PDB file of C-alpha atoms in Angstrom:
ATOM      1  CA  UNK A   1       1.307  17.780 -10.995  1.00 71.00           C
ATOM      2  CA  UNK A   2       1.917  21.031 -13.347  1.00 74.00           C
ATOM      3  CA  UNK A   3       4.173  20.140 -16.060  1.00 85.00           C
ATOM      4  CA  UNK A   4       4.745  16.947 -15.137  1.00 86.00           C
ATOM      5  CA  UNK A   5       5.893  16.044 -18.439  1.00 85.00           C
ATOM      6  CA  UNK A   6       9.020  18.601 -18.833  1.00 88.00           C
ATOM      7  CA  UNK A   7      10.096  18.187 -15.233  1.00 89.00           C
ATOM      8  CA  UNK A   8      10.422  14.620 -15.857  1.00 89.00           C
ATOM      9  CA  UNK A   9      12.351  15.469 -19.797  1.00 88.00           C
ATOM     10  CA  UNK A  10      14.821  17.702 -17.669  1.00 91.00           C
ATOM     11  CA  UNK A  11      15.643  15.528 -14.963  1.00 90.00           C
ATOM     12  CA  UNK A  12      16.085  12.909 -17.630  1.00 89.00           C
ATOM     13  CA  UNK A  13      18.333  15.514 -19.213  1.00 91.00           C
ATOM     14  CA  UNK A  14      20.521  16.373 -16.176  1.00 89.00           C
ATOM     15  CA  UNK A  15      18.323  18.348 -13.716  1.00 90.00           C
ATOM     16  CA  UNK A  16      18.831  16.285 -11.189  1.00 88.00           C
ATOM     17  CA  UNK A  17      17.536  19.254  -8.857  1.00 89.00           C
ATOM     18  CA  UNK A  18      14.409  19.241 -10.014  1.00 91.00           C
ATOM     19  CA  UNK A  19      13.630  15.772  -8.991  1.00 93.00           C
ATOM     20  CA  UNK A  20      12.998  16.778  -5.299  1.00 92.00           C
ATOM     21  CA  UNK A  21      10.101  18.700  -6.931  1.00 92.00           C
ATOM     22  CA  UNK A  22       8.102  15.135  -7.801  1.00 93.00           C
ATOM     23  CA  UNK A  23       9.248  13.976  -4.674  1.00 94.00           C
ATOM     24  CA  UNK A  24       7.553  16.427  -2.887  1.00 93.00           C
ATOM     25  CA  UNK A  25       4.656  16.009  -4.873  1.00 93.00           C
ATOM     26  CA  UNK A  26       4.390  12.227  -4.637  1.00 94.00           C
ATOM     27  CA  UNK A  27       5.758  11.502  -1.139  1.00 94.00           C
ATOM     28  CA  UNK A  28       2.859  11.765   1.021  1.00 92.00           C
ATOM     29  CA  UNK A  29       0.661   9.176  -2.081  1.00 92.00           C
ATOM     30  CA  UNK A  30       3.438   6.944  -1.692  1.00 93.00           C
ATOM     31  CA  UNK A  31       3.819   6.519   2.199  1.00 93.00           C
ATOM     32  CA  UNK A  32       0.092   6.047   2.355  1.00 90.00           C
ATOM     33  CA  UNK A  33       0.698   2.908  -0.404  1.00 89.00           C
ATOM     34  CA  UNK A  34       3.677   1.885   1.648  1.00 91.00           C
ATOM     35  CA  UNK A  35       1.889   1.905   5.143  1.00 88.00           C
ATOM     36  CA  UNK A  36      -1.318   0.124   3.557  1.00 85.00           C
ATOM     37  CA  UNK A  37       0.969  -3.004   2.436  1.00 86.00           C
ATOM     38  CA  UNK A  38       3.434  -3.155   5.308  1.00 85.00           C
ATOM     39  CA  UNK A  39       1.065  -1.675   8.165  1.00 82.00           C
ATOM     40  CA  UNK A  40       4.550  -0.479   9.528  1.00 85.00           C
ATOM     41  CA  UNK A  41       5.154   3.198   9.591  1.00 88.00           C
ATOM     42  CA  UNK A  42       8.724   2.279   9.659  1.00 90.00           C
ATOM     43  CA  UNK A  43       9.205   0.141   7.343  1.00 91.00           C
ATOM     44  CA  UNK A  44       6.500   2.347   5.377  1.00 92.00           C
ATOM     45  CA  UNK A  45       9.460   5.199   5.527  1.00 94.00           C
ATOM     46  CA  UNK A  46      11.996   2.822   4.208  1.00 94.00           C
ATOM     47  CA  UNK A  47       9.534   1.625   1.535  1.00 94.00           C
ATOM     48  CA  UNK A  48       8.633   5.177   0.498  1.00 95.00           C
ATOM     49  CA  UNK A  49      12.336   6.543  -0.212  1.00 95.00           C
ATOM     50  CA  UNK A  50      13.214   2.550  -2.116  1.00 95.00           C
ATOM     51  CA  UNK A  51      10.351   3.716  -3.913  1.00 95.00           C
ATOM     52  CA  UNK A  52      11.558   7.224  -5.263  1.00 95.00           C
ATOM     53  CA  UNK A  53      15.287   5.729  -5.625  1.00 95.00           C
ATOM     54  CA  UNK A  54      13.713   2.816  -8.248  1.00 95.00           C
ATOM     55  CA  UNK A  55      11.585   5.792  -9.691  1.00 94.00           C
ATOM     56  CA  UNK A  56      14.605   8.143 -10.383  1.00 93.00           C
ATOM     57  CA  UNK A  57      16.993   4.814 -11.842  1.00 92.00           C
ATOM     58  CA  UNK A  58      13.822   3.889 -14.084  1.00 90.00           C
ATOM     59  CA  UNK A  59      12.482   7.548 -15.174  1.00 89.00           C
ATOM     60  CA  UNK A  60      14.082   7.613 -18.480  1.00 86.00           C
ATOM     61  CA  UNK A  61      11.703   4.881 -19.378  1.00 86.00           C
ATOM     62  CA  UNK A  62       8.803   6.112 -18.442  1.00 84.00           C
ATOM     63  CA  UNK A  63       6.738   6.931 -21.610  1.00 79.00           C
ATOM     64  CA  UNK A  64       3.653   8.621 -20.039  1.00 76.00           C
ATOM     65  CA  UNK A  65       1.231   5.992 -20.959  1.00 77.00           C
ATOM     66  CA  UNK A  66      -0.009   5.700 -18.193  1.00 79.00           C
ATOM     67  CA  UNK A  67      -0.182   8.412 -15.157  1.00 86.00           C
ATOM     68  CA  UNK A  68       3.202   8.880 -12.596  1.00 89.00           C
ATOM     69  CA  UNK A  69       0.878   8.145 -10.173  1.00 88.00           C
ATOM     70  CA  UNK A  70      -0.299   4.838 -10.999  1.00 87.00           C
ATOM     71  CA  UNK A  71       3.402   4.279 -11.990  1.00 89.00           C
ATOM     72  CA  UNK A  72       4.130   4.996  -8.783  1.00 92.00           C
ATOM     73  CA  UNK A  73       1.534   2.760  -7.071  1.00 90.00           C
ATOM     74  CA  UNK A  74       2.907  -0.035  -8.835  1.00 90.00           C
ATOM     75  CA  UNK A  75       6.508   0.921  -7.648  1.00 93.00           C
ATOM     76  CA  UNK A  76       4.938   1.241  -4.164  1.00 93.00           C
ATOM     77  CA  UNK A  77       3.627  -1.786  -3.702  1.00 91.00           C
ATOM     78  CA  UNK A  78       5.919  -3.838  -5.151  1.00 90.00           C
ATOM     79  CA  UNK A  79       8.786  -2.515  -2.843  1.00 93.00           C
ATOM     80  CA  UNK A  80       6.705  -2.982   0.562  1.00 90.00           C
ATOM     81  CA  UNK A  81       5.477  -6.610  -0.490  1.00 88.00           C
ATOM     82  CA  UNK A  82       9.323  -7.376  -0.896  1.00 89.00           C
ATOM     83  CA  UNK A  83      10.344  -5.558   2.154  1.00 89.00           C
ATOM     84  CA  UNK A  84       7.419  -7.010   4.047  1.00 85.00           C
ATOM     85  CA  UNK A  85       8.502 -10.649   2.856  1.00 83.00           C
ATOM     86  CA  UNK A  86      12.116  -9.858   3.751  1.00 84.00           C
ATOM     87  CA  UNK A  87      10.770  -9.614   7.814  1.00 73.00           C
ATOM     88  CA  UNK A  88      11.213 -12.907   9.573  1.00 45.00           C
ATOM     89  CA  UNK A  89       8.591 -11.896  11.119  1.00 46.00           C
ATOM     90  CA  UNK A  90       5.733  -9.158  10.839  1.00 45.00           C
ATOM     91  CA  UNK A  91       5.245  -8.338  14.667  1.00 49.00           C
ATOM     92  CA  UNK A  92       2.288  -5.712  15.501  1.00 45.00           C
ATOM     93  CA  UNK A  93       2.844  -2.002  16.352  1.00 46.00           C
ATOM     94  CA  UNK A  94       1.520  -0.917  19.008  1.00 42.00           C
ATOM     95  CA  UNK A  95      -0.131   2.569  19.844  1.00 40.00           C
ATOM     96  CA  UNK A  96       0.117   5.672  17.719  1.00 40.00           C
ATOM     97  CA  UNK A  97       2.222   4.207  14.981  1.00 40.00           C
ATOM     98  CA  UNK A  98      -1.235   2.031  13.793  1.00 41.00           C
ATOM     99  CA  UNK A  99      -4.070   4.062  15.076  1.00 39.00           C
ATOM    100  CA  UNK A 100      -5.457   5.216  11.786  1.00 45.00           C
ATOM    101  CA  UNK A 101      -4.754   2.486   9.469  1.00 48.00           C
ATOM    102  CA  UNK A 102      -7.783   1.196   9.451  1.00 50.00           C
ATOM    103  CA  UNK A 103     -11.902   2.733  10.138  1.00 43.00           C
ATOM    104  CA  UNK A 104     -13.789  -0.693  11.086  1.00 40.00           C
ATOM    105  CA  UNK A 105     -17.214  -0.500  12.105  1.00 40.00           C
ATOM    106  CA  UNK A 106     -18.613  -2.157  15.724  1.00 38.00           C
ATOM    107  CA  UNK A 107     -21.062  -3.919  16.107  1.00 40.00           C
ATOM    108  CA  UNK A 108     -24.094  -2.055  16.748  1.00 44.00           C
ATOM    109  CA  UNK A 109     -26.466  -5.156  17.674  1.00 44.00           C
ATOM    110  CA  UNK A 110     -24.881  -6.148  20.902  1.00 45.00           C
ATOM    111  CA  UNK A 111     -24.676  -4.275  23.896  1.00 47.00           C
ATOM    112  CA  UNK A 112     -22.345  -6.921  25.028  1.00 53.00           C
ATOM    113  CA  UNK A 113     -20.020  -6.677  21.331  1.00 57.00           C
ATOM    114  CA  UNK A 114     -16.778  -5.769  20.877  1.00 64.00           C
ATOM    115  CA  UNK A 115     -15.816  -2.390  20.805  1.00 70.00           C
ATOM    116  CA  UNK A 116     -14.431  -0.286  17.850  1.00 75.00           C
ATOM    117  CA  UNK A 117     -10.996  -0.448  19.182  1.00 79.00           C
ATOM    118  CA  UNK A 118     -10.887  -4.212  19.769  1.00 79.00           C
ATOM    119  CA  UNK A 119     -12.434  -4.726  16.108  1.00 75.00           C
ATOM    120  CA  UNK A 120      -9.362  -2.600  14.417  1.00 78.00           C
ATOM    121  CA  UNK A 121      -6.865  -3.946  17.204  1.00 82.00           C
ATOM    122  CA  UNK A 122      -7.658  -7.513  16.096  1.00 82.00           C
ATOM    123  CA  UNK A 123      -8.194  -6.535  12.055  1.00 82.00           C
ATOM    124  CA  UNK A 124      -4.842  -4.901  12.010  1.00 82.00           C
ATOM    125  CA  UNK A 125      -2.951  -7.845  13.958  1.00 84.00           C
ATOM    126  CA  UNK A 126      -4.446 -10.770  11.317  1.00 86.00           C
ATOM    127  CA  UNK A 127      -3.522  -8.135   8.591  1.00 86.00           C
ATOM    128  CA  UNK A 128      -0.359  -8.458   9.724  1.00 84.00           C
ATOM    129  CA  UNK A 129      -0.237 -12.014   9.614  1.00 88.00           C
ATOM    130  CA  UNK A 130      -1.289 -12.649   5.894  1.00 89.00           C
ATOM    131  CA  UNK A 131       0.461 -12.989   3.022  1.00 89.00           C
ATOM    132  CA  UNK A 132       2.033  -9.417   2.173  1.00 88.00           C
ATOM    133  CA  UNK A 133       0.758 -10.057  -1.325  1.00 89.00           C
ATOM    134  CA  UNK A 134      -2.932 -11.088  -0.463  1.00 91.00           C
ATOM    135  CA  UNK A 135      -2.663  -7.830   1.831  1.00 89.00           C
ATOM    136  CA  UNK A 136      -1.903  -5.483  -0.941  1.00 88.00           C
ATOM    137  CA  UNK A 137      -5.297  -7.040  -3.074  1.00 91.00           C
ATOM    138  CA  UNK A 138      -7.221  -7.276   0.042  1.00 91.00           C
ATOM    139  CA  UNK A 139      -6.335  -3.694   0.980  1.00 87.00           C
ATOM    140  CA  UNK A 140      -7.193  -2.280  -2.409  1.00 87.00           C
ATOM    141  CA  UNK A 141     -10.272  -3.692  -2.885  1.00 90.00           C
ATOM    142  CA  UNK A 142     -11.896  -4.022   0.559  1.00 88.00           C
ATOM    143  CA  UNK A 143     -10.553  -0.989   2.335  1.00 85.00           C
ATOM    144  CA  UNK A 144      -9.964   1.492  -0.022  1.00 84.00           C
ATOM    145  CA  UNK A 145     -12.853   0.151  -2.245  1.00 87.00           C
ATOM    146  CA  UNK A 146     -11.449   0.091  -5.824  1.00 87.00           C
ATOM    147  CA  UNK A 147     -12.992  -2.390  -8.341  1.00 91.00           C
ATOM    148  CA  UNK A 148     -10.696  -5.702  -9.285  1.00 93.00           C
ATOM    149  CA  UNK A 149      -9.956  -3.932 -12.676  1.00 92.00           C
ATOM    150  CA  UNK A 150      -8.563  -0.939 -11.133  1.00 89.00           C
ATOM    151  CA  UNK A 151      -6.879  -2.887  -8.091  1.00 88.00           C
ATOM    152  CA  UNK A 152      -5.682  -5.626 -11.357  1.00 90.00           C
ATOM    153  CA  UNK A 153      -4.285  -1.983 -12.836  1.00 88.00           C
ATOM    154  CA  UNK A 154      -2.649  -0.737 -10.184  1.00 85.00           C
ATOM    155  CA  UNK A 155      -0.973  -3.829  -8.920  1.00 86.00           C
ATOM    156  CA  UNK A 156       0.235  -4.945 -12.353  1.00 86.00           C
ATOM    157  CA  UNK A 157      -1.426  -8.041 -12.743  1.00 90.00           C
ATOM    158  CA  UNK A 158      -4.531  -9.754 -14.329  1.00 94.00           C
ATOM    159  CA  UNK A 159      -7.717  -9.234 -12.913  1.00 93.00           C
ATOM    160  CA  UNK A 160      -8.012 -13.437 -12.118  1.00 94.00           C
ATOM    161  CA  UNK A 161      -4.654 -12.978 -10.449  1.00 94.00           C
ATOM    162  CA  UNK A 162      -6.584  -9.974  -7.842  1.00 93.00           C
ATOM    163  CA  UNK A 163      -9.982 -11.726  -7.270  1.00 95.00           C
ATOM    164  CA  UNK A 164      -7.795 -15.060  -6.487  1.00 94.00           C
ATOM    165  CA  UNK A 165      -5.941 -12.864  -3.846  1.00 93.00           C
ATOM    166  CA  UNK A 166      -8.452 -11.312  -2.310  1.00 93.00           C
ATOM    167  CA  UNK A 167     -10.383 -14.350  -2.062  1.00 94.00           C
ATOM    168  CA  UNK A 168      -7.406 -16.388  -0.230  1.00 94.00           C
ATOM    169  CA  UNK A 169      -6.409 -13.002   2.023  1.00 91.00           C
ATOM    170  CA  UNK A 170     -10.417 -12.960   3.660  1.00 91.00           C
ATOM    171  CA  UNK A 171      -9.961 -16.694   3.775  1.00 91.00           C
ATOM    172  CA  UNK A 172      -7.239 -16.303   5.631  1.00 90.00           C
ATOM    173  CA  UNK A 173      -8.356 -13.307   8.199  1.00 89.00           C
ATOM    174  CA  UNK A 174     -11.724 -15.349   8.134  1.00 88.00           C
ATOM    175  CA  UNK A 175      -9.553 -18.403  10.266  1.00 89.00           C
ATOM    176  CA  UNK A 176      -7.598 -15.632  11.865  1.00 87.00           C
ATOM    177  CA  UNK A 177     -10.386 -14.118  13.477  1.00 85.00           C
ATOM    178  CA  UNK A 178     -12.923 -16.653  14.415  1.00 83.00           C
ATOM    179  CA  UNK A 179     -12.953 -17.193  17.981  1.00 72.00           C
ATOM    180  CA  UNK A 180     -12.153 -13.734  18.679  1.00 70.00           C
ATOM    181  CA  UNK A 181     -13.989 -10.612  19.449  1.00 60.00           C
ATOM    182  CA  UNK A 182     -16.946 -12.688  21.465  1.00 55.00           C
ATOM    183  CA  UNK A 183     -17.394 -15.114  18.618  1.00 49.00           C
TER     184      UNK A 183
END
């Protein structure tokens, strides 16, 4: 976003009408982060709104030592984890609401193996059953392809914590997916 520092200074100084330009510029980014954490489109909208409310309240504390997108990423991830935990159960949505959350290649070696849609559905269902903290770390490292260091920075936790969370997520997914998809 051009002139971001000046826009932030003006918003903090009382030009709240300029805050909309920050929201418009980052809303797609924040929504995609929220969707990756919650795996629920409706909840991701709520998390996006909560993220921008939290940013507005804390904008005067933002010192620009990191990029605003990194700051927003951390707020959105934490808000998404909190929102997912507050849900008493994690229902699996069907249909178009979650159609493009994951891209998984189906095995090409066996002609009787599962098709791509079966794999995507099984993985989505399994991901929704694991703890949102583990899911967020797993999504960053294994789905988004970030290094452990980058994921740690985005989540605001030590690298060892990210490694542990990814390990635990993989273990839980392994258990949830065992015996499915013809294995």
